[in-house]
PDB file of C-alpha atoms in Angstrom:
ATOM      1  CA  UNK A   1      30.868 -32.929 -78.501  1.00  0.00           C
ATOM      2  CA  UNK A   2      27.374 -32.630 -78.871  1.00  0.00           C
ATOM      3  CA  UNK A   3      26.436 -35.842 -77.167  1.00  0.00           C
ATOM      4  CA  UNK A   4      28.531 -35.276 -73.973  1.00  0.00           C
ATOM      5  CA  UNK A   5      26.452 -31.538 -73.809  1.00  0.00           C
ATOM      6  CA  UNK A   6      22.846 -33.506 -74.760  1.00  0.00           C
ATOM      7  CA  UNK A   7      23.332 -36.738 -73.338  1.00  0.00           C
ATOM      8  CA  UNK A   8      21.409 -37.544 -76.642  1.00  0.00           C
ATOM      9  CA  UNK A   9      21.849 -41.543 -76.608  1.00  0.00           C
ATOM     10  CA  UNK A  10      19.589 -44.443 -76.357  1.00  0.00           C
ATOM     11  CA  UNK A  11      22.117 -46.809 -75.886  1.00  0.00           C
ATOM     12  CA  UNK A  12      25.716 -47.199 -75.734  1.00  0.00           C
ATOM     13  CA  UNK A  13      27.408 -50.832 -75.793  1.00  0.00           C
ATOM     14  CA  UNK A  14      31.202 -51.185 -74.622  1.00  0.00           C
ATOM     15  CA  UNK A  15      32.244 -54.322 -76.697  1.00  0.00           C
ATOM     16  CA  UNK A  16      35.405 -53.568 -77.470  1.00  0.00           C
ATOM     17  CA  UNK A  17      38.066 -56.091 -76.022  1.00  0.00           C
ATOM     18  CA  UNK A  18      41.107 -58.047 -76.697  1.00  0.00           C
ATOM     19  CA  UNK A  19      42.776 -61.058 -74.904  1.00  0.00           C
ATOM     20  CA  UNK A  20      46.636 -61.165 -75.360  1.00  0.00           C
ATOM     21  CA  UNK A  21      48.651 -64.565 -76.030  1.00  0.00           C
ATOM     22  CA  UNK A  22      48.719 -66.324 -72.033  1.00  0.00           C
ATOM     23  CA  UNK A  23      52.125 -66.830 -72.837  1.00  0.00           C
ATOM     24  CA  UNK A  24      53.335 -63.480 -72.826  1.00  0.00           C
ATOM     25  CA  UNK A  25      55.380 -62.087 -70.027  1.00  0.00           C
ATOM     26  CA  UNK A  26      55.752 -58.692 -70.605  1.00  0.00           C
ATOM     27  CA  UNK A  27      52.996 -56.064 -70.457  1.00  0.00           C
ATOM     28  CA  UNK A  28      52.566 -54.116 -73.682  1.00  0.00           C
ATOM     29  CA  UNK A  29      51.238 -50.549 -73.307  1.00  0.00           C
ATOM     30  CA  UNK A  30      48.455 -48.170 -74.486  1.00  0.00           C
ATOM     31  CA  UNK A  31      49.356 -44.368 -75.604  1.00  0.00           C
ATOM     32  CA  UNK A  32      48.432 -43.722 -72.068  1.00  0.00           C
ATOM     33  CA  UNK A  33      51.172 -45.778 -70.828  1.00  0.00           C
ATOM     34  CA  UNK A  34      48.200 -48.525 -69.156  1.00  0.00           C
ATOM     35  CA  UNK A  35      48.967 -52.165 -69.249  1.00  0.00           C
ATOM     36  CA  UNK A  36      46.968 -52.790 -72.921  1.00  0.00           C
ATOM     37  CA  UNK A  37      44.255 -55.803 -71.717  1.00  0.00           C
ATOM     38  CA  UNK A  38      42.877 -53.471 -68.930  1.00  0.00           C
ATOM     39  CA  UNK A  39      43.113 -50.477 -70.814  1.00  0.00           C
ATOM     40  CA  UNK A  40      41.565 -51.869 -73.335  1.00  0.00           C
ATOM     41  CA  UNK A  41      39.347 -54.073 -71.758  1.00  0.00           C
ATOM     42  CA  UNK A  42      38.393 -51.324 -68.844  1.00  0.00           C
ATOM     43  CA  UNK A  43      39.977 -47.877 -69.128  1.00  0.00           C
ATOM     44  CA  UNK A  44      39.155 -47.133 -72.531  1.00  0.00           C
ATOM     45  CA  UNK A  45      34.981 -48.080 -71.786  1.00  0.00           C
ATOM     46  CA  UNK A  46      34.943 -46.277 -68.364  1.00  0.00           C
ATOM     47  CA  UNK A  47      36.452 -43.385 -69.579  1.00  0.00           C
ATOM     48  CA  UNK A  48      34.190 -43.066 -72.718  1.00  0.00           C
ATOM     49  CA  UNK A  49      31.103 -43.764 -70.557  1.00  0.00           C
ATOM     50  CA  UNK A  50      32.144 -41.241 -68.043  1.00  0.00           C
ATOM     51  CA  UNK A  51      32.427 -38.208 -70.545  1.00  0.00           C
ATOM     52  CA  UNK A  52      28.552 -39.323 -71.993  1.00  0.00           C
ATOM     53  CA  UNK A  53      27.747 -39.342 -68.365  1.00  0.00           C
ATOM     54  CA  UNK A  54      27.308 -35.889 -67.120  1.00  0.00           C
ATOM     55  CA  UNK A  55      24.806 -35.102 -69.865  1.00  0.00           C
ATOM     56  CA  UNK A  56      23.396 -38.246 -69.615  1.00  0.00           C
ATOM     57  CA  UNK A  57      22.687 -37.449 -65.827  1.00  0.00           C
ATOM     58  CA  UNK A  58      21.199 -33.865 -66.746  1.00  0.00           C
ATOM     59  CA  UNK A  59      18.654 -34.894 -69.165  1.00  0.00           C
ATOM     60  CA  UNK A  60      16.325 -36.432 -66.130  1.00  0.00           C
ATOM     61  CA  UNK A  61      14.267 -38.889 -66.836  1.00  0.00           C
ATOM     62  CA  UNK A  62      16.006 -40.607 -69.304  1.00  0.00           C
ATOM     63  CA  UNK A  63      15.040 -44.107 -68.125  1.00  0.00           C
ATOM     64  CA  UNK A  64      15.074 -45.569 -71.655  1.00  0.00           C
ATOM     65  CA  UNK A  65      18.713 -45.449 -71.952  1.00  0.00           C
ATOM     66  CA  UNK A  66      20.702 -48.374 -71.434  1.00  0.00           C
ATOM     67  CA  UNK A  67      24.317 -49.260 -70.835  1.00  0.00           C
ATOM     68  CA  UNK A  68      25.862 -52.858 -72.367  1.00  0.00           C
ATOM     69  CA  UNK A  69      29.162 -54.233 -71.409  1.00  0.00           C
ATOM     70  CA  UNK A  70      30.320 -56.935 -72.851  1.00  0.00           C
ATOM     71  CA  UNK A  71      31.838 -59.403 -70.106  1.00  0.00           C
ATOM     72  CA  UNK A  72      32.497 -62.999 -69.704  1.00  0.00           C
ATOM     73  CA  UNK A  73      32.003 -65.951 -67.299  1.00  0.00           C
ATOM     74  CA  UNK A  74      35.815 -66.181 -66.729  1.00  0.00           C
ATOM     75  CA  UNK A  75      35.248 -63.673 -64.597  1.00  0.00           C
ATOM     76  CA  UNK A  76      34.157 -65.980 -62.284  1.00  0.00           C
ATOM     77  CA  UNK A  77      36.608 -68.208 -60.616  1.00  0.00           C
ATOM     78  CA  UNK A  78      33.639 -70.999 -60.193  1.00  0.00           C
ATOM     79  CA  UNK A  79      33.232 -71.119 -64.359  1.00  0.00           C
ATOM     80  CA  UNK A  80      34.679 -73.749 -66.185  1.00  0.00           C
ATOM     81  CA  UNK A  81      37.385 -71.362 -68.161  1.00  0.00           C
ATOM     82  CA  UNK A  82      37.549 -69.642 -64.930  1.00  0.00           C
ATOM     83  CA  UNK A  83      38.784 -72.807 -63.435  1.00  0.00           C
ATOM     84  CA  UNK A  84      41.608 -72.872 -65.906  1.00  0.00           C
ATOM     85  CA  UNK A  85      44.810 -71.031 -65.107  1.00  0.00           C
ATOM     86  CA  UNK A  86      44.962 -68.372 -62.642  1.00  0.00           C
ATOM     87  CA  UNK A  87      41.602 -67.286 -60.933  1.00  0.00           C
ATOM     88  CA  UNK A  88      40.356 -63.474 -61.528  1.00  0.00           C
ATOM     89  CA  UNK A  89      41.169 -61.476 -58.523  1.00  0.00           C
ATOM     90  CA  UNK A  90      41.391 -58.002 -58.197  1.00  0.00           C
ATOM     91  CA  UNK A  91      42.288 -58.168 -54.524  1.00  0.00           C
ATOM     92  CA  UNK A  92      42.421 -54.841 -53.089  1.00  0.00           C
ATOM     93  CA  UNK A  93      42.960 -53.076 -56.436  1.00  0.00           C
ATOM     94  CA  UNK A  94      46.391 -51.609 -54.930  1.00  0.00           C
ATOM     95  CA  UNK A  95      48.004 -52.111 -58.954  1.00  0.00           C
ATOM     96  CA  UNK A  96      45.428 -48.824 -59.983  1.00  0.00           C
ATOM     97  CA  UNK A  97      46.744 -46.619 -57.292  1.00  0.00           C
ATOM     98  CA  UNK A  98      49.964 -46.052 -59.883  1.00  0.00           C
ATOM     99  CA  UNK A  99      49.616 -45.391 -63.775  1.00  0.00           C
ATOM    100  CA  UNK A 100      52.239 -48.036 -64.348  1.00  0.00           C
ATOM    101  CA  UNK A 101      50.174 -50.936 -63.135  1.00  0.00           C
ATOM    102  CA  UNK A 102      51.552 -54.489 -64.086  1.00  0.00           C
ATOM    103  CA  UNK A 103      47.893 -55.938 -62.846  1.00  0.00           C
ATOM    104  CA  UNK A 104      45.616 -54.608 -61.019  1.00  0.00           C
ATOM    105  CA  UNK A 105      45.490 -56.338 -57.852  1.00  0.00           C
ATOM    106  CA  UNK A 106      49.201 -54.966 -56.895  1.00  0.00           C
ATOM    107  CA  UNK A 107      51.288 -58.071 -58.564  1.00  0.00           C
ATOM    108  CA  UNK A 108      55.139 -57.239 -59.622  1.00  0.00           C
ATOM    109  CA  UNK A 109      54.605 -60.263 -62.083  1.00  0.00           C
ATOM    110  CA  UNK A 110      52.895 -59.838 -65.165  1.00  0.00           C
ATOM    111  CA  UNK A 111      50.079 -63.027 -66.323  1.00  0.00           C
ATOM    112  CA  UNK A 112      48.638 -62.140 -69.504  1.00  0.00           C
ATOM    113  CA  UNK A 113      45.470 -65.084 -68.787  1.00  0.00           C
ATOM    114  CA  UNK A 114      45.088 -63.632 -65.163  1.00  0.00           C
ATOM    115  CA  UNK A 115      45.013 -59.519 -66.595  1.00  0.00           C
ATOM    116  CA  UNK A 116      41.971 -60.768 -69.378  1.00  0.00           C
ATOM    117  CA  UNK A 117      39.795 -62.431 -66.502  1.00  0.00           C
ATOM    118  CA  UNK A 118      40.511 -59.408 -64.110  1.00  0.00           C
ATOM    119  CA  UNK A 119      39.456 -57.018 -66.946  1.00  0.00           C
ATOM    120  CA  UNK A 120      36.541 -58.898 -67.238  1.00  0.00           C
ATOM    121  CA  UNK A 121      35.942 -58.988 -64.062  1.00  0.00           C
ATOM    122  CA  UNK A 122      36.371 -55.077 -64.036  1.00  0.00           C
ATOM    123  CA  UNK A 123      33.390 -55.170 -65.965  1.00  0.00           C
ATOM    124  CA  UNK A 124      31.199 -56.514 -63.791  1.00  0.00           C
ATOM    125  CA  UNK A 125      31.998 -54.279 -60.970  1.00  0.00           C
ATOM    126  CA  UNK A 126      31.989 -50.881 -62.969  1.00  0.00           C
ATOM    127  CA  UNK A 127      28.137 -52.178 -65.017  1.00  0.00           C
ATOM    128  CA  UNK A 128      27.101 -52.369 -61.085  1.00  0.00           C
ATOM    129  CA  UNK A 129      28.162 -48.989 -59.946  1.00  0.00           C
ATOM    130  CA  UNK A 130      26.982 -47.612 -63.101  1.00  0.00           C
ATOM    131  CA  UNK A 131      23.762 -49.061 -62.294  1.00  0.00           C
ATOM    132  CA  UNK A 132      23.513 -48.294 -59.207  1.00  0.00           C
ATOM    133  CA  UNK A 133      24.003 -44.276 -60.569  1.00  0.00           C
ATOM    134  CA  UNK A 134      21.925 -44.271 -63.703  1.00  0.00           C
ATOM    135  CA  UNK A 135      18.926 -45.435 -60.945  1.00  0.00           C
ATOM    136  CA  UNK A 136      19.500 -42.905 -58.671  1.00  0.00           C
ATOM    137  CA  UNK A 137      18.899 -40.481 -61.333  1.00  0.00           C
ATOM    138  CA  UNK A 138      16.000 -42.119 -63.122  1.00  0.00           C
ATOM    139  CA  UNK A 139      18.523 -41.686 -66.263  1.00  0.00           C
ATOM    140  CA  UNK A 140      19.047 -45.512 -67.349  1.00  0.00           C
ATOM    141  CA  UNK A 141      19.967 -49.149 -66.932  1.00  0.00           C
ATOM    142  CA  UNK A 142      23.394 -50.982 -66.748  1.00  0.00           C
ATOM    143  CA  UNK A 143      23.898 -54.265 -67.802  1.00  0.00           C
ATOM    144  CA  UNK A 144      26.347 -56.728 -68.783  1.00  0.00           C
ATOM    145  CA  UNK A 145      26.148 -60.289 -71.388  1.00  0.00           C
ATOM    146  CA  UNK A 146      28.812 -62.828 -72.488  1.00  0.00           C
ATOM    147  CA  UNK A 147      27.886 -63.949 -76.136  1.00  0.00           C
ATOM    148  CA  UNK A 148      29.690 -66.772 -75.161  1.00  0.00           C
ATOM    149  CA  UNK A 149      32.576 -68.816 -76.638  1.00  0.00           C
ATOM    150  CA  UNK A 150      33.509 -67.841 -80.497  1.00  0.00           C
ATOM    151  CA  UNK A 151      37.025 -68.682 -80.535  1.00  0.00           C
ATOM    152  CA  UNK A 152      37.935 -67.292 -84.313  1.00  0.00           C
ATOM    153  CA  UNK A 153      41.557 -67.555 -84.918  1.00  0.00           C
ATOM    154  CA  UNK A 154      40.945 -64.511 -86.989  1.00  0.00           C
ATOM    155  CA  UNK A 155      38.639 -62.632 -84.226  1.00  0.00           C
ATOM    156  CA  UNK A 156      38.871 -63.068 -80.203  1.00  0.00           C
ATOM    157  CA  UNK A 157      42.107 -65.349 -80.604  1.00  0.00           C
ATOM    158  CA  UNK A 158      43.984 -63.575 -83.055  1.00  0.00           C
ATOM    159  CA  UNK A 159      46.926 -63.117 -80.089  1.00  0.00           C
ATOM    160  CA  UNK A 160      47.065 -66.850 -79.326  1.00  0.00           C
ATOM    161  CA  UNK A 161      49.709 -69.048 -81.480  1.00  0.00           C
ATOM    162  CA  UNK A 162      47.958 -69.627 -85.132  1.00  0.00           C
ATOM    163  CA  UNK A 163      48.108 -73.386 -84.172  1.00  0.00           C
ATOM    164  CA  UNK A 164      46.745 -73.305 -81.033  1.00  0.00           C
ATOM    165  CA  UNK A 165      43.952 -71.273 -82.348  1.00  0.00           C
ATOM    166  CA  UNK A 166      42.992 -73.160 -85.127  1.00  0.00           C
ATOM    167  CA  UNK A 167      43.143 -76.321 -83.175  1.00  0.00           C
ATOM    168  CA  UNK A 168      41.304 -74.655 -80.546  1.00  0.00           C
ATOM    169  CA  UNK A 169      38.484 -73.614 -82.857  1.00  0.00           C
ATOM    170  CA  UNK A 170      38.196 -76.702 -84.273  1.00  0.00           C
ATOM    171  CA  UNK A 171      37.455 -79.078 -81.025  1.00  0.00           C
ATOM    172  CA  UNK A 172      35.251 -76.525 -79.605  1.00  0.00           C
ATOM    173  CA  UNK A 173      33.330 -76.436 -82.451  1.00  0.00           C
ATOM    174  CA  UNK A 174      33.510 -80.332 -82.849  1.00  0.00           C
ATOM    175  CA  UNK A 175      32.365 -80.669 -79.187  1.00  0.00           C
ATOM    176  CA  UNK A 176      29.572 -78.248 -79.062  1.00  0.00           C
ATOM    177  CA  UNK A 177      30.508 -75.723 -76.538  1.00  0.00           C
ATOM    178  CA  UNK A 178      31.113 -72.771 -79.422  1.00  0.00           C
ATOM    179  CA  UNK A 179      28.939 -69.894 -80.192  1.00  0.00           C
ATOM    180  CA  UNK A 180      28.300 -68.178 -83.930  1.00  0.00           C
ATOM    181  CA  UNK A 181      29.283 -64.754 -84.281  1.00  0.00           C
ATOM    182  CA  UNK A 182      26.073 -64.485 -85.559  1.00  0.00           C
ATOM    183  CA  UNK A 183      24.659 -65.585 -82.475  1.00  0.00           C
ATOM    184  CA  UNK A 184      26.782 -63.128 -80.411  1.00  0.00           C
ATOM    185  CA  UNK A 185      25.344 -60.359 -82.449  1.00  0.00           C
ATOM    186  CA  UNK A 186      21.951 -61.228 -81.744  1.00  0.00           C
ATOM    187  CA  UNK A 187      22.810 -60.958 -78.430  1.00  0.00           C
ATOM    188  CA  UNK A 188      24.246 -57.969 -78.427  1.00  0.00           C
ATOM    189  CA  UNK A 189      21.226 -55.971 -79.832  1.00  0.00           C
ATOM    190  CA  UNK A 190      19.195 -58.477 -77.629  1.00  0.00           C
ATOM    191  CA  UNK A 191      20.685 -56.340 -74.745  1.00  0.00           C
ATOM    192  CA  UNK A 192      20.650 -52.969 -76.444  1.00  0.00           C
ATOM    193  CA  UNK A 193      16.864 -52.912 -77.705  1.00  0.00           C
ATOM    194  CA  UNK A 194      14.337 -55.781 -76.714  1.00  0.00           C
ATOM    195  CA  UNK A 195      11.988 -54.135 -75.095  1.00  0.00           C
ATOM    196  CA  UNK A 196      11.469 -57.192 -72.322  1.00  0.00           C
ATOM    197  CA  UNK A 197      14.928 -55.339 -70.495  1.00  0.00           C
ATOM    198  CA  UNK A 198      12.613 -52.659 -70.216  1.00  0.00           C
ATOM    199  CA  UNK A 199      13.573 -51.342 -66.786  1.00  0.00           C
ATOM    200  CA  UNK A 200      16.095 -54.322 -65.833  1.00  0.00           C
ATOM    201  CA  UNK A 201      19.645 -53.102 -64.573  1.00  0.00           C
ATOM    202  CA  UNK A 202      22.479 -54.254 -62.975  1.00  0.00           C
ATOM    203  CA  UNK A 203      22.304 -57.913 -64.144  1.00  0.00           C
ATOM    204  CA  UNK A 204      24.659 -60.696 -65.407  1.00  0.00           C
ATOM    205  CA  UNK A 205      23.402 -62.366 -68.765  1.00  0.00           C
ATOM    206  CA  UNK A 206      25.624 -65.291 -70.270  1.00  0.00           C
ATOM    207  CA  UNK A 207      25.596 -68.428 -72.081  1.00  0.00           C
ATOM    208  CA  UNK A 208      25.704 -71.312 -69.743  1.00  0.00           C
ATOM    209  CA  UNK A 209      25.189 -73.578 -70.352  1.00  0.00           C
ATOM    210  CA  UNK A 210      28.230 -73.366 -73.351  1.00  0.00           C
ATOM    211  CA  UNK A 211      26.942 -74.218 -77.265  1.00  0.00           C
ATOM    212  CA  UNK A 212      23.109 -74.145 -76.270  1.00  0.00           C
ATOM    213  CA  UNK A 213      22.520 -70.742 -78.275  1.00  0.00           C
ATOM    214  CA  UNK A 214      20.456 -69.690 -75.129  1.00  0.00           C
ATOM    215  CA  UNK A 215      21.252 -66.120 -73.474  1.00  0.00           C
ATOM    216  CA  UNK A 216      20.017 -66.172 -69.508  1.00  0.00           C
ATOM    217  CA  UNK A 217      20.127 -64.333 -66.415  1.00  0.00           C
ATOM    218  CA  UNK A 218      22.713 -65.484 -63.573  1.00  0.00           C
ATOM    219  CA  UNK A 219      24.115 -64.301 -60.616  1.00  0.00           C
ATOM    220  CA  UNK A 220      27.919 -62.975 -61.279  1.00  0.00           C
ATOM    221  CA  UNK A 221      30.779 -63.814 -58.932  1.00  0.00           C
ATOM    222  CA  UNK A 222      30.673 -63.072 -55.267  1.00  0.00           C
ATOM    223  CA  UNK A 223      33.727 -60.828 -55.839  1.00  0.00           C
ATOM    224  CA  UNK A 224      31.973 -59.004 -58.653  1.00  0.00           C
ATOM    225  CA  UNK A 225      28.943 -58.577 -56.375  1.00  0.00           C
ATOM    226  CA  UNK A 226      31.527 -56.857 -53.797  1.00  0.00           C
ATOM    227  CA  UNK A 227      30.082 -52.901 -53.483  1.00  0.00           C
ATOM    228  CA  UNK A 228      32.900 -51.574 -51.749  1.00  0.00           C
ATOM    229  CA  UNK A 229      35.145 -53.054 -54.740  1.00  0.00           C
ATOM    230  CA  UNK A 230      32.649 -51.546 -57.353  1.00  0.00           C
ATOM    231  CA  UNK A 231      33.311 -48.367 -55.635  1.00  0.00           C
ATOM    232  CA  UNK A 232      37.146 -48.338 -55.546  1.00  0.00           C
ATOM    233  CA  UNK A 233      37.631 -49.321 -58.708  1.00  0.00           C
ATOM    234  CA  UNK A 234      34.941 -46.173 -60.006  1.00  0.00           C
ATOM    235  CA  UNK A 235      36.975 -43.919 -57.826  1.00  0.00           C
ATOM    236  CA  UNK A 236      40.324 -45.479 -58.828  1.00  0.00           C
ATOM    237  CA  UNK A 237      39.385 -45.559 -62.629  1.00  0.00           C
ATOM    238  CA  UNK A 238      38.131 -41.407 -62.568  1.00  0.00           C
ATOM    239  CA  UNK A 239      41.862 -40.750 -61.243  1.00  0.00           C
ATOM    240  CA  UNK A 240      43.325 -42.952 -64.153  1.00  0.00           C
ATOM    241  CA  UNK A 241      41.693 -41.598 -66.873  1.00  0.00           C
ATOM    242  CA  UNK A 242      42.221 -37.767 -65.238  1.00  0.00           C
ATOM    243  CA  UNK A 243      38.334 -37.531 -64.431  1.00  0.00           C
ATOM    244  CA  UNK A 244      38.548 -37.198 -60.798  1.00  0.00           C
TER     245      UNK A 244
END
């Protein structure tokens, strides 16, 4: 409650995330009834930030505050991972008009792989609108990043079939496209604290090309830069988490 009232934060890193078994056809639900992937990767983050936002905006100027979201290049259908399987798209976001949604785009068949990709697109849309709102109040910055592919069978890939997870992890490391947990952690720390990012907002950083242990700033996908979708996602998310 003190943080909400006073906005006494230097940085907020929204890093929770999961990717369910790509073969799942029946959605799992959060305690609030939301599809688990979107509930965890987007709505939970959004609800936390919105409850802190009022305090942040009241403490003007607060230009050193940083909001950091962990996203993924699979939000972009032209990226390497984004080309595999169904492509990310939130469509007209009609799914989020109903709390019992299966997919963000309103599809009536659940696809776990696409749900993850869509959740990462939501991260970019959310970040862009947050950046705009913070900048208007000189209250801080918002950026997103990907730590790269870290396919640990006991970590990010914990929901995948064990044989697949172990084989994929081994191949990714041999081929040289995987990053390490240590590198991923250093990327997060860089985004949250490095002075070189002072004043930068609305930016997307990822590890392209993969496996080279470097974090570079790129443009996100065309859809992630759609201002009308950024604003609509914000409004629908507000309503779902009870803040509108």
